[in-house]
Amino acid sequence: HVKERGRSDFRFYQRQMNIGLLSRMKLDHAMRQALEHQRFRLHYQPQVELATGKMLGVEALLRWTDKDLGEVSPVQFIPVAEESGVIVPIGNWVIQTAIKQAALWNRDGKSMRVAINVSALQFQQANFVDSIAAALHEHALQPHCIELELTESILIKDVEDALKKLESLAALGVKLAIDDFGTGYSSLSYLKRFPIYKLKIDRSFVGDLPVDESDVAIVTAIIHLAHALKLRVIAEGVETDRQREFLQQRQCDEMQGYLFSQAMSADELEQRYLR
Ligand code: C2E
Ligand code: MG
Ligand code: MG
Ligand code: MG
């Protein structure tokens, strides 16, 4: 028995190492199974106001522990899910789950913003805005408690359609953030046309602060750009005190990163920060 267990542990290890080699079809099937059997979870990572150290909100991040594959990173499975289309039902589950959780965290005069990542295919669905509105209604949640994180690539796919949807979402009162700002194929003109609330500076610009001169210039410019446009700005991937100090000096509004906290389950977040 022990020997068999050892062998399957080895296979497990091997498969986990080779996840990149798994066929997309197998991974797609595993994701559909995981959705059906409720093996996806959301973890939440704090977003902190730099001036006060106050946690203003959290970002919901998808987690998947597969029974055979072990822990699979969203960096690996989200692109496959987008390609196969299974991101649409997964994304709907994320919206439902995050909004339900946000409703629990915004009872009794308490306030906690929850940011939700949205993929391109999900955003392109004709009923995307309705699905957000319906979930807010179902859980009796004020729209301003929700922030949607969109990537630049979403906004350039079908500009007229995107504009319509973003205006409807903004009219509802939902906040809109540009995720991984500066890494996509974008023109700055959308910042003028779209009702954006916040820019999220990608962590690839943050990791080498304040040493790398280009990153210093880029991050400083993004903060100025955001404020000149009356947008809020958050830096992601903040890991050191020196990075935090730099961002604070440049009047960046918020930060998110391992320096303050990793993402964790709703229970753990409550125990650590909401008591
Ligand atoms: P993202 O939206 O840019 O999320 C930030 C990522 O950076 C998260 O990785 C987070 O755990 C990680 N991170 C946060 N602070 C630090 C830090 O200080 N250092 C480092 N090295 N990393 C940090 P995660 O959770 O692996 O997610 C990766 C990406 O997967 C996300 O990037 C997002 O694009 C996508 N994703 C995650 N959840 C969802 C989801 O529910 N829906 C969609 N469509 N995409 C998701
Ligand atoms: Mg994000
Ligand atoms: Mg990001
Ligand atoms: Mg990023």
PDB file of C-alpha atoms in Angstrom, residues 7-126:
ATOM      1  CA  ARG A   7       4.402   5.845  -6.688  1.00  0.00           C
ATOM      2  CA  SER A   8       1.273   7.923  -7.133  1.00  0.00           C
ATOM      3  CA  ASP A   9       2.871  10.762  -5.180  1.00  0.00           C
ATOM      4  CA  PHE A  10       5.729  10.621  -7.608  1.00  0.00           C
ATOM      5  CA  ARG A  11       3.372  10.709 -10.563  1.00  0.00           C
ATOM      6  CA  PHE A  12       1.546  13.607  -8.955  1.00  0.00           C
ATOM      7  CA  TYR A  13       4.793  15.487  -8.577  1.00  0.00           C
ATOM      8  CA  GLN A  14       5.788  14.738 -12.126  1.00  0.00           C
ATOM      9  CA  ARG A  15       2.464  15.892 -13.515  1.00  0.00           C
ATOM     10  CA  GLN A  16       2.585  19.075 -11.543  1.00  0.00           C
ATOM     11  CA  MET A  17       6.012  19.821 -12.938  1.00  0.00           C
ATOM     12  CA  ASN A  18       4.841  19.173 -16.485  1.00  0.00           C
ATOM     13  CA  ILE A  19       1.633  21.152 -16.409  1.00  0.00           C
ATOM     14  CA  GLY A  20       2.885  23.273 -19.256  1.00  0.00           C
ATOM     15  CA  LEU A  21       2.999  20.159 -21.407  1.00  0.00           C
ATOM     16  CA  LEU A  22      -0.548  19.045 -20.640  1.00  0.00           C
ATOM     17  CA  SER A  23      -2.763  19.323 -23.684  1.00  0.00           C
ATOM     18  CA  ARG A  24      -5.055  22.326 -23.672  1.00  0.00           C
ATOM     19  CA  MET A  25      -7.986  19.955 -24.078  1.00  0.00           C
ATOM     20  CA  LYS A  26      -7.110  18.113 -20.882  1.00  0.00           C
ATOM     21  CA  LEU A  27      -6.656  21.327 -18.978  1.00  0.00           C
ATOM     22  CA  ASP A  28      -9.960  22.648 -20.317  1.00  0.00           C
ATOM     23  CA  HIS A  29     -11.696  19.452 -19.218  1.00  0.00           C
ATOM     24  CA  ALA A  30     -10.109  19.668 -15.774  1.00  0.00           C
ATOM     25  CA  MET A  31     -11.310  23.277 -15.409  1.00  0.00           C
ATOM     26  CA  ARG A  32     -14.873  22.348 -16.347  1.00  0.00           C
ATOM     27  CA  GLN A  33     -14.748  19.546 -13.772  1.00  0.00           C
ATOM     28  CA  ALA A  34     -13.323  21.919 -11.179  1.00  0.00           C
ATOM     29  CA  LEU A  35     -16.121  24.393 -11.815  1.00  0.00           C
ATOM     30  CA  GLU A  36     -18.767  21.694 -11.552  1.00  0.00           C
ATOM     31  CA  HIS A  37     -17.294  20.313  -8.328  1.00  0.00           C
ATOM     32  CA  GLN A  38     -16.646  23.739  -6.835  1.00  0.00           C
ATOM     33  CA  ARG A  39     -12.911  23.392  -6.585  1.00  0.00           C
ATOM     34  CA  PHE A  40     -12.219  27.014  -7.460  1.00  0.00           C
ATOM     35  CA  ARG A  41     -11.809  29.444  -4.586  1.00  0.00           C
ATOM     36  CA  LEU A  42     -11.214  33.146  -4.294  1.00  0.00           C
ATOM     37  CA  HIS A  43      -8.422  34.600  -2.239  1.00  0.00           C
ATOM     38  CA  TYR A  44      -8.291  38.272  -1.372  1.00  0.00           C
ATOM     39  CA  GLN A  45      -5.258  40.547  -1.286  1.00  0.00           C
ATOM     40  CA  PRO A  46      -5.408  43.846   0.619  1.00  0.00           C
ATOM     41  CA  GLN A  47      -5.099  47.204  -1.121  1.00  0.00           C
ATOM     42  CA  VAL A  48      -3.768  49.803   1.260  1.00  0.00           C
ATOM     43  CA  GLU A  49      -3.873  53.587   1.262  1.00  0.00           C
ATOM     44  CA  LEU A  50      -0.269  54.810   1.336  1.00  0.00           C
ATOM     45  CA  ALA A  51      -0.872  57.992   3.311  1.00  0.00           C
ATOM     46  CA  THR A  52      -2.748  56.290   6.154  1.00  0.00           C
ATOM     47  CA  GLY A  53      -1.868  52.593   5.980  1.00  0.00           C
ATOM     48  CA  LYS A  54      -5.578  51.878   5.930  1.00  0.00           C
ATOM     49  CA  MET A  55      -6.877  48.864   4.031  1.00  0.00           C
ATOM     50  CA  LEU A  56      -9.418  50.313   1.607  1.00  0.00           C
ATOM     51  CA  GLY A  57     -10.169  47.163  -0.294  1.00  0.00           C
ATOM     52  CA  VAL A  58      -9.045  43.816  -1.609  1.00  0.00           C
ATOM     53  CA  GLU A  59      -8.450  42.218  -4.990  1.00  0.00           C
ATOM     54  CA  ALA A  60     -10.161  38.869  -5.563  1.00  0.00           C
ATOM     55  CA  LEU A  61      -7.705  36.351  -7.031  1.00  0.00           C
ATOM     56  CA  LEU A  62      -8.731  32.962  -8.357  1.00  0.00           C
ATOM     57  CA  ARG A  63      -7.235  29.825  -6.821  1.00  0.00           C
ATOM     58  CA  TRP A  64      -7.507  26.247  -8.063  1.00  0.00           C
ATOM     59  CA  THR A  65      -6.264  23.101  -6.381  1.00  0.00           C
ATOM     60  CA  ASP A  66      -6.895  20.249  -8.783  1.00  0.00           C
ATOM     61  CA  LYS A  67      -7.166  16.738  -7.364  1.00  0.00           C
ATOM     62  CA  ASP A  68      -4.533  15.422  -9.774  1.00  0.00           C
ATOM     63  CA  LEU A  69      -2.570  18.473 -10.795  1.00  0.00           C
ATOM     64  CA  GLY A  70      -2.275  20.080  -7.383  1.00  0.00           C
ATOM     65  CA  GLU A  71      -2.200  23.866  -7.097  1.00  0.00           C
ATOM     66  CA  VAL A  72      -2.403  25.417 -10.559  1.00  0.00           C
ATOM     67  CA  SER A  73      -1.513  29.094 -10.913  1.00  0.00           C
ATOM     68  CA  PRO A  74      -3.931  31.464 -12.660  1.00  0.00           C
ATOM     69  CA  VAL A  75      -0.955  32.563 -14.746  1.00  0.00           C
ATOM     70  CA  GLN A  76      -1.100  29.072 -16.245  1.00  0.00           C
ATOM     71  CA  PHE A  77      -4.805  28.349 -16.449  1.00  0.00           C
ATOM     72  CA  ILE A  78      -6.389  31.738 -17.230  1.00  0.00           C
ATOM     73  CA  PRO A  79      -4.841  31.989 -20.730  1.00  0.00           C
ATOM     74  CA  VAL A  80      -6.020  28.447 -21.538  1.00  0.00           C
ATOM     75  CA  ALA A  81      -9.477  29.219 -20.139  1.00  0.00           C
ATOM     76  CA  GLU A  82      -9.663  32.319 -22.330  1.00  0.00           C
ATOM     77  CA  GLU A  83      -8.691  30.373 -25.393  1.00  0.00           C
ATOM     78  CA  SER A  84     -11.226  27.586 -24.821  1.00  0.00           C
ATOM     79  CA  GLY A  85     -14.027  29.863 -23.628  1.00  0.00           C
ATOM     80  CA  VAL A  86     -14.420  28.252 -20.194  1.00  0.00           C
ATOM     81  CA  ILE A  87     -13.317  31.590 -18.730  1.00  0.00           C
ATOM     82  CA  VAL A  88     -16.903  32.774 -19.280  1.00  0.00           C
ATOM     83  CA  PRO A  89     -18.570  30.411 -16.760  1.00  0.00           C
ATOM     84  CA  ILE A  90     -15.515  30.650 -14.477  1.00  0.00           C
ATOM     85  CA  GLY A  91     -15.714  34.439 -14.668  1.00  0.00           C
ATOM     86  CA  ASN A  92     -19.424  34.344 -13.839  1.00  0.00           C
ATOM     87  CA  TRP A  93     -18.643  32.236 -10.788  1.00  0.00           C
ATOM     88  CA  VAL A  94     -15.985  34.786  -9.770  1.00  0.00           C
ATOM     89  CA  ILE A  95     -18.466  37.663 -10.117  1.00  0.00           C
ATOM     90  CA  GLN A  96     -21.131  35.860  -8.081  1.00  0.00           C
ATOM     91  CA  THR A  97     -18.707  34.783  -5.366  1.00  0.00           C
ATOM     92  CA  ALA A  98     -16.883  38.112  -5.051  1.00  0.00           C
ATOM     93  CA  ILE A  99     -20.084  40.158  -4.966  1.00  0.00           C
ATOM     94  CA  LYS A 100     -21.646  37.847  -2.395  1.00  0.00           C
ATOM     95  CA  GLN A 101     -18.511  38.200  -0.248  1.00  0.00           C
ATOM     96  CA  ALA A 102     -18.438  41.969  -0.756  1.00  0.00           C
ATOM     97  CA  ALA A 103     -22.043  42.171   0.430  1.00  0.00           C
ATOM     98  CA  LEU A 104     -21.036  40.404   3.673  1.00  0.00           C
ATOM     99  CA  TRP A 105     -18.151  42.835   4.174  1.00  0.00           C
ATOM    100  CA  ASN A 106     -20.291  45.896   3.574  1.00  0.00           C
ATOM    101  CA  ARG A 107     -23.034  45.285   6.113  1.00  0.00           C
ATOM    102  CA  ASP A 108     -23.720  47.380   9.201  1.00  0.00           C
ATOM    103  CA  GLY A 109     -22.016  50.531   7.958  1.00  0.00           C
ATOM    104  CA  LYS A 110     -18.765  48.716   7.258  1.00  0.00           C
ATOM    105  CA  SER A 111     -16.973  49.495   4.036  1.00  0.00           C
ATOM    106  CA  MET A 112     -14.650  47.328   1.970  1.00  0.00           C
ATOM    107  CA  ARG A 113     -14.102  47.609  -1.757  1.00  0.00           C
ATOM    108  CA  VAL A 114     -13.667  44.376  -3.707  1.00  0.00           C
ATOM    109  CA  ALA A 115     -11.793  44.422  -7.030  1.00  0.00           C
ATOM    110  CA  ILE A 116     -12.653  41.754  -9.599  1.00  0.00           C
ATOM    111  CA  ASN A 117     -10.492  40.746 -12.572  1.00  0.00           C
ATOM    112  CA  VAL A 118     -12.330  40.571 -15.865  1.00  0.00           C
ATOM    113  CA  SER A 119     -11.058  38.757 -18.946  1.00  0.00           C
ATOM    114  CA  ALA A 120     -11.529  39.964 -22.507  1.00  0.00           C
ATOM    115  CA  LEU A 121     -13.893  37.193 -23.574  1.00  0.00           C
ATOM    116  CA  GLN A 122     -16.003  37.688 -20.472  1.00  0.00           C
ATOM    117  CA  PHE A 123     -16.267  41.420 -21.112  1.00  0.00           C
ATOM    118  CA  GLN A 124     -17.249  40.806 -24.743  1.00  0.00           C
ATOM    119  CA  GLN A 125     -20.357  38.823 -23.745  1.00  0.00           C
ATOM    120  CA  ALA A 126     -23.500  40.747 -24.653  1.00  0.00           C
TER     121      ALA A 126
END
